[in-house]
Amino acid sequence: MNWPDAFLAALRSLDRRAGRAALTVLAVALAAALLSALLIVSTAARTRVLDQLAKGGPLAGIQVAAAAPGPQALDADTPRPGRPRDIDADAVRRIRALRSVRSVVTLESNPVLAVAPSAAIQPFQDTLAGLDLRRVRTLPITVIVGRSPTPDSLTEVAVTEGYLRRVGLTRATAAKAVGTEVEIGAPRSFPSSRDRIDVRGRWTRAEIVGVVAQQAIDAQFLGSRAMVRAARAWTAQSDPDSGFELPSSRYAGLFVVADGLDRVGSARASITRLGYSTSSPENLIETVRRYLRVVEIVLAGIGLIALAIAALGITNALLAAVRERRREIGVLKAIGARDRDVRRIFLIEAGITGLIGGLVGTVAGYGIARILGAVVNQYLVDQGLPGVGIGLPALVVVGGVLGSAMLAVLAGITPAQRAARLPARQAMGDA
Amino acid sequence: MAGVPISVRDVSMRYSTRGGAVEVLADFDLAVDAGERLAIMGPSGAGKTTLLALIGGLEAIQRGSIVVGGTDLAHLHGDALAAYRYQTVGFVFQHFGLLGNLSARENIELAMSFGGRSSRDRRARAQLLLDAVGIAHRADHRPAELSGGESQRVALARALANEPRLLLADEPTGNLDGETAERVLELLDRTAADSGATLLTVTHDPAVARRFDRIIQLEPRVIAS
Ligand SMILES: Nc1ncnc2c1ncn2[C@@H]1O[C@H](COP(=O)(O)OP(=O)(O)O)[C@@H](O)[C@H]1O
Ligand SMILES: [Mg+2]
């Protein structure tokens, strides 16, 4: 008997005891739904938690400060940096060339004076940071509302939570800042009398297009690289005798992505050897990952127990079917079925039950996870936090469907074996 | 295709049950010519079904030898025994033995699925057999939707599916009323004669038995030990 024939025979016998088969499928589906929902939710939570630790950047991200390494440079995730040390183009080139480094994003900055739209708020001093905004996704910068500025714009900025506080807004009301304008002035000192510095600004009217949470650089305004370079060019022409303090470093900092989480350590060590202070949440991420793994194992265990119970249900249903069909199995043998044909029919029956149950269950599990995700997101958004993305990990789909089918086939082994071993004499009816 | 000769020699069969051992056949001998049609009679419990089961390869031989068409059944096991049942034997049961989840046509096709026959070939032959037993109009009905007579015709068609050289019928009309029984018997007779298969039929009905070439009588010999 070939596989298609056996498959057909199995389908037909499932079809015959459709009611019981449906119940068995339902049990498998419930278990698979539980397992997949748990795994999907925990995967989403894991992504979210780790994302939070990395502040939206890559897990293998390392920040390099324009400073020499401090005394405990490599012992802590965020060590106290040493004295200032300039990052020039040569340093960037050398860090980029490191084996354990995948990519480097340079951060530039310039001091600015800012005037908020409301007259009630005093003009204030802060920093404008600029970077290649095309690569903003690879940095620990999370857009809370709005968007990040377009990569070459000279008139768009994103602001940080520090700015929000200054203008009396919170994360929850951050949207109010989007679309407002802020005037940003790059300072430049001119020669003047001895007892005072004459500073004039190069003013730009910029639209706030988004609010970001970021750890990449200490600045309240985030703009394009062109924008910050124009500001630097202006400020750089300041009167050298005026005593006006200007950042001497070409780059305010770097954001380095190591070649995988396990190479963060060696990348940091190399950068430290080159003479720069680094920080990264590597230890924190590692620790949290370990805890998350434990949680996942526990959740998967609960799901697997459910699946095991469902598998016992399959065994039970098939054993009953074998008992009821003793004579039919005998007849099958009388007309020429080999033991392995009989076994195959029952195993396929079990497999189909598991496959359908797994499929239905995984889809249902995804649905449940989506509903849970929507509820959680509603809460998170109310709290002014970014929502959770509920994905359908390929592993869950493959595992849920194939895993259920395989477990079902395992559950079918005993009944299939029992059926295969029934004496052919049963065909004649019970003597 | 010609029928097979059967030689049963010194066969003894004993079942051990909770109530003790039951000896069904003791040093039983029987010789059947190729193409012969034999009626087996005897009271209930005499061992008629057991004899058919032994000759048909459904029951392992404990003692003695059974040679069917030159094949010593005692030497067949597992797949070889299944192949013997598939290639050589066609069974007709009192209870019809149709698979309830399959249509009449599918029941017949199933019987052809344990060898290498193509599904198209199977379909064609099933149609031929359905026509031959006069049940083509019921081809897509399931056994539950067929009368006893119709069921037994389908079962007969199935028994003939692989052109068996030996037909074994265990009280084929036991569940049928007089007139239906008569027509099924006629059909069994005719198809066996047409194919030349050796035919062993168990029956309680002397009128039925008289149609056959030879009648043998089994006596119960139940010895508790
Ligand atoms: N599998 C078995 N286990 C125990 N006893 C059996 C078994 N099969 C048949 N018998 C016994 O063997 C005897 C003959 O049975 P059977 O061949 O069916 O007789 P018949 O068909 O002539 O009525 C009966 O007494 C029956 O109870
Ligand atoms: Mg009997």
Tab-separated table of N, CA, C and O in Angstrom, chain B residues 89-186:
chain	number	residue	atom	x	y	z
B	89	VAL	N	-5.762	-15.724	-2.388
B	89	VAL	CA	-7.021	-16.008	-1.709
B	89	VAL	C	-8.024	-14.867	-1.860
B	89	VAL	O	-7.661	-13.695	-1.842
B	90	GLY	N	-9.282	-15.231	-2.022
B	90	GLY	CA	-10.365	-14.261	-1.923
B	90	GLY	C	-11.326	-14.711	-0.842
B	90	GLY	O	-11.765	-15.864	-0.843
B	91	PHE	N	-11.602	-13.829	0.137
B	91	PHE	CA	-12.478	-14.209	1.252
B	91	PHE	C	-13.866	-13.603	1.085
B	91	PHE	O	-14.010	-12.454	0.679
B	92	VAL	N	-14.868	-14.423	1.445
B	92	VAL	CA	-16.230	-13.887	1.568
B	92	VAL	C	-16.695	-14.248	2.975
B	92	VAL	O	-16.626	-15.412	3.371
B	93	PHE	N	-17.107	-13.238	3.735
B	93	PHE	CA	-17.472	-13.488	5.135
B	93	PHE	C	-18.984	-13.443	5.312
B	93	PHE	O	-19.697	-12.783	4.556
B	94	GLN	N	-19.421	-14.099	6.359
B	94	GLN	CA	-20.843	-14.049	6.692
B	94	GLN	C	-21.273	-12.608	6.971
B	94	GLN	O	-22.346	-12.174	6.599
B	95	HIS	N	-20.390	-11.887	7.634
B	95	HIS	CA	-20.720	-10.504	8.027
B	95	HIS	C	-20.300	-9.505	6.946
B	95	HIS	O	-20.205	-8.320	7.198
B	96	PHE	N	-20.031	-9.946	5.773
B	96	PHE	CA	-19.641	-9.153	4.603
B	96	PHE	C	-18.232	-8.554	4.729
B	96	PHE	O	-17.462	-8.592	3.789
B	97	GLY	N	-17.944	-7.971	5.898
B	97	GLY	CA	-16.589	-7.458	6.124
B	97	GLY	C	-16.216	-6.286	5.236
B	97	GLY	O	-15.043	-6.082	4.921
B	98	LEU	N	-17.225	-5.482	4.860
B	98	LEU	CA	-16.890	-4.280	4.090
B	98	LEU	C	-16.439	-3.184	5.055
B	98	LEU	O	-16.901	-3.133	6.198
B	99	LEU	N	-15.548	-2.318	4.591
B	99	LEU	CA	-15.112	-1.218	5.442
B	99	LEU	C	-16.145	-0.095	5.366
B	99	LEU	O	-16.443	0.428	4.288
B	100	GLY	N	-16.688	0.215	6.544
B	100	GLY	CA	-17.851	1.104	6.598
B	100	GLY	C	-17.570	2.514	6.125
B	100	GLY	O	-18.483	3.237	5.733
B	101	ASN	N	-16.307	2.910	6.158
B	101	ASN	CA	-15.997	4.291	5.780
B	101	ASN	C	-15.737	4.445	4.285
B	101	ASN	O	-15.493	5.533	3.816
B	102	LEU	N	-15.777	3.325	3.561
B	102	LEU	CA	-15.503	3.404	2.127
B	102	LEU	C	-16.750	3.044	1.323
B	102	LEU	O	-17.569	2.240	1.773
B	103	SER	N	-16.868	3.623	0.145
B	103	SER	CA	-17.974	3.282	-0.755
B	103	SER	C	-17.742	1.881	-1.317
B	103	SER	O	-16.661	1.304	-1.158
B	104	ALA	N	-18.764	1.339	-1.970
B	104	ALA	CA	-18.651	0.007	-2.568
B	104	ALA	C	-17.442	-0.041	-3.497
B	104	ALA	O	-16.608	-0.947	-3.425
B	105	ARG	N	-17.329	0.965	-4.348
B	105	ARG	CA	-16.236	1.013	-5.311
B	105	ARG	C	-14.882	1.056	-4.589
B	105	ARG	O	-13.958	0.324	-4.932
B	106	GLU	N	-14.823	1.901	-3.566
B	106	GLU	CA	-13.549	2.052	-2.843
B	106	GLU	C	-13.169	0.780	-2.096
B	106	GLU	O	-11.990	0.450	-1.981
B	107	ASN	N	-14.187	0.061	-1.590
B	107	ASN	CA	-13.905	-1.206	-0.933
B	107	ASN	C	-13.234	-2.169	-1.896
B	107	ASN	O	-12.282	-2.863	-1.533
B	108	ILE	N	-13.723	-2.181	-3.123
B	108	ILE	CA	-13.144	-3.083	-4.128
B	108	ILE	C	-11.739	-2.612	-4.515
B	108	ILE	O	-10.799	-3.407	-4.607
B	109	GLU	N	-11.605	-1.288	-4.688
B	109	GLU	CA	-10.288	-0.749	-5.073
B	109	GLU	C	-9.253	-0.970	-3.973
B	109	GLU	O	-8.091	-1.258	-4.253
B	110	LEU	N	-9.706	-0.835	-2.721
B	110	LEU	CA	-8.779	-1.018	-1.600
B	110	LEU	C	-8.122	-2.396	-1.661
B	110	LEU	O	-6.922	-2.534	-1.402
B	111	ALA	N	-8.928	-3.396	-2.014
B	111	ALA	CA	-8.403	-4.764	-2.051
B	111	ALA	C	-7.297	-4.924	-3.091
B	111	ALA	O	-6.517	-5.865	-3.034
B	112	MET	N	-7.241	-3.969	-4.038
B	112	MET	CA	-6.205	-4.063	-5.074
B	112	MET	C	-5.002	-3.178	-4.762
B	112	MET	O	-4.081	-3.072	-5.564
B	113	SER	N	-5.026	-2.521	-3.588
B	113	SER	CA	-4.000	-1.501	-3.332
B	113	SER	C	-2.774	-2.043	-2.601
B	113	SER	O	-1.885	-1.290	-2.247
B	114	PHE	N	-2.737	-3.367	-2.350
B	114	PHE	CA	-1.588	-3.880	-1.598
B	114	PHE	C	-0.519	-4.486	-2.501
B	114	PHE	O	0.451	-5.060	-2.042
B	115	GLY	N	-0.737	-4.363	-3.806
B	115	GLY	CA	0.297	-4.749	-4.768
B	115	GLY	C	0.675	-3.512	-5.534
B	115	GLY	O	0.392	-2.419	-5.107
B	116	GLY	N	1.301	-3.671	-6.673
B	116	GLY	CA	1.765	-2.482	-7.382
B	116	GLY	C	0.802	-1.970	-8.439
B	116	GLY	O	1.226	-1.338	-9.389
B	117	ARG	N	-0.510	-2.238	-8.278
B	117	ARG	CA	-1.435	-1.846	-9.354
B	117	ARG	C	-1.656	-0.350	-9.408
B	117	ARG	O	-1.795	0.312	-8.391
B	118	SER	N	-1.702	0.192	-10.610
B	118	SER	CA	-1.940	1.627	-10.767
B	118	SER	C	-3.397	1.924	-10.406
B	118	SER	O	-4.262	1.067	-10.494
B	119	SER	N	-3.636	3.163	-10.003
B	119	SER	CA	-4.976	3.501	-9.544
B	119	SER	C	-5.953	3.478	-10.717
B	119	SER	O	-7.132	3.183	-10.553
B	120	ARG	N	-5.465	3.750	-11.889
B	120	ARG	CA	-6.333	3.728	-13.058
B	120	ARG	C	-6.777	2.288	-13.364
B	120	ARG	O	-7.953	2.015	-13.609
B	121	ASP	N	-5.810	1.395	-13.276
B	121	ASP	CA	-6.062	-0.021	-13.479
B	121	ASP	C	-7.075	-0.536	-12.463
B	121	ASP	O	-8.017	-1.263	-12.784
B	122	ARG	N	-6.878	-0.094	-11.214
B	122	ARG	CA	-7.778	-0.500	-10.136
B	122	ARG	C	-9.198	-0.026	-10.406
B	122	ARG	O	-10.162	-0.752	-10.215
B	123	ARG	N	-9.286	1.216	-10.849
B	123	ARG	CA	-10.595	1.805	-11.108
B	123	ARG	C	-11.333	1.035	-12.197
B	123	ARG	O	-12.523	0.723	-12.056
B	124	ALA	N	-10.586	0.739	-13.238
B	124	ALA	CA	-11.190	0.037	-14.371
B	124	ALA	C	-11.683	-1.342	-13.943
B	124	ALA	O	-12.807	-1.747	-14.244
B	125	ARG	N	-10.839	-2.039	-13.184
B	125	ARG	CA	-11.215	-3.394	-12.768
B	125	ARG	C	-12.387	-3.359	-11.787
B	125	ARG	O	-13.263	-4.218	-11.830
B	126	ALA	N	-12.394	-2.364	-10.911
B	126	ALA	CA	-13.496	-2.236	-9.959
B	126	ALA	C	-14.811	-2.057	-10.714
B	126	ALA	O	-15.832	-2.672	-10.368
B	127	GLN	N	-14.785	-1.238	-11.751
B	127	GLN	CA	-15.993	-0.991	-12.541
B	127	GLN	C	-16.469	-2.302	-13.191
B	127	GLN	O	-17.651	-2.631	-13.149
B	128	LEU	N	-15.506	-3.025	-13.721
B	128	LEU	CA	-15.805	-4.300	-14.368
B	128	LEU	C	-16.504	-5.242	-13.387
B	128	LEU	O	-17.522	-5.872	-13.713
B	129	LEU	N	-15.953	-5.309	-12.165
B	129	LEU	CA	-16.491	-6.208	-11.153
B	129	LEU	C	-17.862	-5.748	-10.675
B	129	LEU	O	-18.754	-6.565	-10.449
B	130	LEU	N	-18.015	-4.436	-10.533
B	130	LEU	CA	-19.309	-3.896	-10.110
B	130	LEU	C	-20.381	-4.280	-11.129
B	130	LEU	O	-21.504	-4.651	-10.764
B	131	ASP	N	-20.017	-4.202	-12.380
B	131	ASP	CA	-20.947	-4.606	-13.433
B	131	ASP	C	-21.224	-6.102	-13.341
B	131	ASP	O	-22.376	-6.534	-13.424
B	132	ALA	N	-20.172	-6.869	-13.142
B	132	ALA	CA	-20.296	-8.324	-13.130
B	132	ALA	C	-21.222	-8.814	-12.022
B	132	ALA	O	-21.973	-9.769	-12.220
B	133	VAL	N	-21.186	-8.159	-10.859
B	133	VAL	CA	-22.044	-8.605	-9.758
B	133	VAL	C	-23.351	-7.820	-9.733
B	133	VAL	O	-24.150	-7.957	-8.808
B	134	GLY	N	-23.557	-6.997	-10.750
B	134	GLY	CA	-24.825	-6.282	-10.903
B	134	GLY	C	-25.078	-5.242	-9.839
B	134	GLY	O	-26.204	-5.072	-9.368
B	135	ILE	N	-24.042	-4.520	-9.433
B	135	ILE	CA	-24.218	-3.560	-8.341
B	135	ILE	C	-23.682	-2.170	-8.730
B	135	ILE	O	-23.543	-1.276	-7.895
B	136	ALA	N	-23.434	-1.988	-10.051
B	136	ALA	CA	-22.828	-0.740	-10.518
B	136	ALA	C	-23.630	0.482	-10.093
B	136	ALA	O	-23.062	1.542	-9.806
B	137	HIS	N	-24.947	0.339	-10.003
B	137	HIS	CA	-25.783	1.491	-9.648
B	137	HIS	C	-25.634	1.870	-8.173
B	137	HIS	O	-26.136	2.893	-7.738
B	138	ARG	N	-24.969	1.036	-7.429
B	138	ARG	CA	-24.758	1.328	-6.005
B	138	ARG	C	-23.283	1.633	-5.718
B	138	ARG	O	-22.871	1.671	-4.571
B	139	ALA	N	-22.516	1.845	-6.753
B	139	ALA	CA	-21.060	1.933	-6.627
B	139	ALA	C	-20.595	2.957	-5.593
B	139	ALA	O	-19.623	2.726	-4.881
B	140	ASP	N	-21.288	4.079	-5.495
B	140	ASP	CA	-20.787	5.130	-4.604
B	140	ASP	C	-21.513	5.180	-3.275
B	140	ASP	O	-21.398	6.155	-2.530
B	141	HIS	N	-22.243	4.107	-2.986
B	141	HIS	CA	-22.906	4.040	-1.682
B	141	HIS	C	-21.994	3.368	-0.672
B	141	HIS	O	-21.185	2.530	-1.012
B	142	ARG	N	-22.183	3.769	0.561
B	142	ARG	CA	-21.427	3.119	1.631
B	142	ARG	C	-22.195	1.895	2.113
B	142	ARG	O	-23.409	1.828	1.936
B	143	PRO	N	-21.496	0.959	2.754
B	143	PRO	CA	-22.133	-0.283	3.186
B	143	PRO	C	-23.417	-0.060	3.978
B	143	PRO	O	-24.374	-0.818	3.814
B	144	ALA	N	-23.438	0.987	4.808
B	144	ALA	CA	-24.618	1.228	5.629
B	144	ALA	C	-25.839	1.505	4.761
B	144	ALA	O	-26.972	1.351	5.213
B	145	GLU	N	-25.592	1.922	3.516
B	145	GLU	CA	-26.709	2.264	2.640
B	145	GLU	C	-27.090	1.104	1.705
B	145	GLU	O	-27.888	1.285	0.804
B	146	LEU	N	-26.440	-0.043	1.921
B	146	LEU	CA	-26.708	-1.191	1.049
B	146	LEU	C	-27.490	-2.257	1.811
B	146	LEU	O	-27.353	-2.401	3.028
B	147	SER	N	-28.297	-3.025	1.087
B	147	SER	CA	-29.005	-4.151	1.708
B	147	SER	C	-27.999	-5.291	1.893
B	147	SER	O	-26.882	-5.239	1.368
B	148	GLY	N	-28.428	-6.330	2.635
B	148	GLY	CA	-27.537	-7.464	2.855
B	148	GLY	C	-27.077	-8.095	1.549
B	148	GLY	O	-25.890	-8.377	1.361
B	149	GLY	N	-28.030	-8.309	0.655
B	149	GLY	CA	-27.704	-8.937	-0.625
B	149	GLY	C	-26.724	-8.085	-1.416
B	149	GLY	O	-25.750	-8.601	-1.983
B	150	GLU	N	-26.979	-6.781	-1.427
B	150	GLU	CA	-26.088	-5.867	-2.148
B	150	GLU	C	-24.689	-5.880	-1.533
B	150	GLU	O	-23.679	-5.915	-2.243
B	151	SER	N	-24.656	-5.871	-0.200
B	151	SER	CA	-23.366	-5.885	0.489
B	151	SER	C	-22.569	-7.130	0.119
B	151	SER	O	-21.365	-7.063	-0.145
B	152	GLN	N	-23.277	-8.286	0.102
B	152	GLN	CA	-22.548	-9.515	-0.165
B	152	GLN	C	-22.079	-9.573	-1.624
B	152	GLN	O	-21.041	-10.145	-1.921
B	153	ARG	N	-22.816	-8.925	-2.533
B	153	ARG	CA	-22.354	-8.842	-3.923
B	153	ARG	C	-21.068	-8.009	-4.004
B	153	ARG	O	-20.120	-8.377	-4.700
B	154	VAL	N	-21.071	-6.879	-3.273
B	154	VAL	CA	-19.869	-6.041	-3.252
B	154	VAL	C	-18.705	-6.839	-2.674
B	154	VAL	O	-17.586	-6.829	-3.202
B	155	ALA	N	-18.982	-7.571	-1.583
B	155	ALA	CA	-17.934	-8.363	-0.938
B	155	ALA	C	-17.407	-9.432	-1.899
B	155	ALA	O	-16.204	-9.705	-1.949
B	156	LEU	N	-18.294	-10.005	-2.669
B	156	LEU	CA	-17.878	-11.015	-3.645
B	156	LEU	C	-17.004	-10.372	-4.731
B	156	LEU	O	-15.953	-10.915	-5.109
B	157	ALA	N	-17.438	-9.202	-5.192
B	157	ALA	CA	-16.631	-8.481	-6.179
B	157	ALA	C	-15.243	-8.206	-5.618
B	157	ALA	O	-14.231	-8.344	-6.303
B	158	ARG	N	-15.204	-7.804	-4.342
B	158	ARG	CA	-13.911	-7.531	-3.718
B	158	ARG	C	-13.061	-8.798	-3.646
B	158	ARG	O	-11.853	-8.768	-3.902
B	159	ALA	N	-13.709	-9.926	-3.286
B	159	ALA	CA	-12.963	-11.185	-3.181
B	159	ALA	C	-12.361	-11.571	-4.526
B	159	ALA	O	-11.301	-12.189	-4.588
B	160	LEU	N	-13.033	-11.157	-5.607
B	160	LEU	CA	-12.576	-11.538	-6.945
B	160	LEU	C	-11.558	-10.549	-7.511
B	160	LEU	O	-10.960	-10.803	-8.559
B	161	ALA	N	-11.369	-9.423	-6.803
B	161	ALA	CA	-10.607	-8.311	-7.370
B	161	ALA	C	-9.229	-8.730	-7.885
B	161	ALA	O	-8.813	-8.317	-8.957
B	162	ASN	N	-8.536	-9.544	-7.116
B	162	ASN	CA	-7.159	-9.871	-7.493
B	162	ASN	C	-7.055	-11.219	-8.209
B	162	ASN	O	-6.005	-11.857	-8.202
B	163	GLU	N	-8.158	-11.628	-8.816
B	163	GLU	CA	-8.216	-12.892	-9.548
B	163	GLU	C	-7.655	-14.042	-8.724
B	163	GLU	O	-6.660	-14.680	-9.096
B	164	PRO	N	-8.314	-14.328	-7.576
B	164	PRO	CA	-7.793	-15.356	-6.663
B	164	PRO	C	-7.958	-16.751	-7.270
B	164	PRO	O	-8.888	-16.997	-8.030
B	165	ARG	N	-7.044	-17.607	-6.927
B	165	ARG	CA	-7.147	-18.997	-7.381
B	165	ARG	C	-7.826	-19.850	-6.318
B	165	ARG	O	-8.030	-21.037	-6.500
B	166	LEU	N	-8.143	-19.201	-5.198
B	166	LEU	CA	-8.840	-19.894	-4.116
B	166	LEU	C	-9.865	-18.942	-3.506
B	166	LEU	O	-9.521	-17.841	-3.070
B	167	LEU	N	-11.135	-19.364	-3.513
B	167	LEU	CA	-12.181	-18.551	-2.891
B	167	LEU	C	-12.633	-19.247	-1.620
B	167	LEU	O	-12.965	-20.435	-1.646
B	168	LEU	N	-12.630	-18.524	-0.512
B	168	LEU	CA	-13.056	-19.093	0.767
B	168	LEU	C	-14.270	-18.316	1.244
B	168	LEU	O	-14.188	-17.109	1.464
B	169	ALA	N	-15.390	-19.004	1.369
B	169	ALA	CA	-16.622	-18.326	1.773
B	169	ALA	C	-17.127	-18.944	3.067
B	169	ALA	O	-17.421	-20.133	3.125
B	170	ASP	N	-17.190	-18.133	4.132
B	170	ASP	CA	-17.627	-18.626	5.437
B	170	ASP	C	-19.081	-18.224	5.667
B	170	ASP	O	-19.375	-17.081	5.995
B	171	GLU	N	-19.961	-19.175	5.479
B	171	GLU	CA	-21.401	-18.937	5.591
B	171	GLU	C	-21.813	-17.660	4.862
B	171	GLU	O	-22.342	-16.734	5.470
B	172	PRO	N	-21.590	-17.601	3.568
B	172	PRO	CA	-21.806	-16.371	2.814
B	172	PRO	C	-23.265	-15.940	2.782
B	172	PRO	O	-23.553	-14.766	2.541
B	173	THR	N	-24.190	-16.892	3.017
B	173	THR	CA	-25.604	-16.526	2.945
B	173	THR	C	-26.243	-16.548	4.323
B	173	THR	O	-27.452	-16.444	4.449
B	174	GLY	N	-25.409	-16.686	5.345
B	174	GLY	CA	-25.921	-16.814	6.707
B	174	GLY	C	-26.724	-15.617	7.160
B	174	GLY	O	-27.605	-15.732	8.013
B	175	ASN	N	-26.454	-14.447	6.597
B	175	ASN	CA	-27.165	-13.243	7.007
B	175	ASN	C	-28.182	-12.791	5.959
B	175	ASN	O	-28.633	-11.666	5.975
B	176	LEU	N	-28.496	-13.689	5.021
B	176	LEU	CA	-29.386	-13.278	3.932
B	176	LEU	C	-30.672	-14.098	3.968
B	176	LEU	O	-30.671	-15.262	4.390
B	177	ASP	N	-31.762	-13.502	3.493
B	177	ASP	CA	-33.022	-14.263	3.447
B	177	ASP	C	-33.006	-15.179	2.223
B	177	ASP	O	-32.175	-15.032	1.325
B	178	GLY	N	-33.956	-16.108	2.180
B	178	GLY	CA	-33.967	-17.193	1.196
B	178	GLY	C	-33.687	-16.785	-0.233
B	178	GLY	O	-32.753	-17.280	-0.863
B	179	GLU	N	-34.480	-15.864	-0.744
B	179	GLU	CA	-34.363	-15.543	-2.159
B	179	GLU	C	-33.051	-14.829	-2.458
B	179	GLU	O	-32.359	-15.145	-3.437
B	180	THR	N	-32.690	-13.889	-1.598
B	180	THR	CA	-31.430	-13.163	-1.771
B	180	THR	C	-30.273	-14.136	-1.695
B	180	THR	O	-29.340	-14.091	-2.499
B	181	ALA	N	-30.350	-15.051	-0.723
B	181	ALA	CA	-29.301	-16.045	-0.532
B	181	ALA	C	-29.113	-16.853	-1.809
B	181	ALA	O	-27.988	-17.079	-2.257
B	182	GLU	N	-30.235	-17.232	-2.384
B	182	GLU	CA	-30.210	-18.037	-3.602
B	182	GLU	C	-29.453	-17.298	-4.713
B	182	GLU	O	-28.576	-17.845	-5.373
B	183	ARG	N	-29.745	-16.007	-4.870
B	183	ARG	CA	-29.122	-15.260	-5.963
B	183	ARG	C	-27.627	-15.043	-5.711
B	183	ARG	O	-26.832	-15.129	-6.635
B	184	VAL	N	-27.289	-14.806	-4.465
B	184	VAL	CA	-25.869	-14.620	-4.146
B	184	VAL	C	-25.100	-15.918	-4.386
B	184	VAL	O	-23.999	-15.921	-4.929
B	185	LEU	N	-25.740	-17.047	-3.994
B	185	LEU	CA	-25.086	-18.344	-4.207
B	185	LEU	C	-24.866	-18.624	-5.685
B	185	LEU	O	-23.812	-19.097	-6.096
B	186	GLU	N	-25.873	-18.298	-6.456
B	186	GLU	CA	-25.757	-18.479	-7.900
B	186	GLU	C	-24.569	-17.693	-8.440
B	186	GLU	O	-23.775	-18.182	-9.239
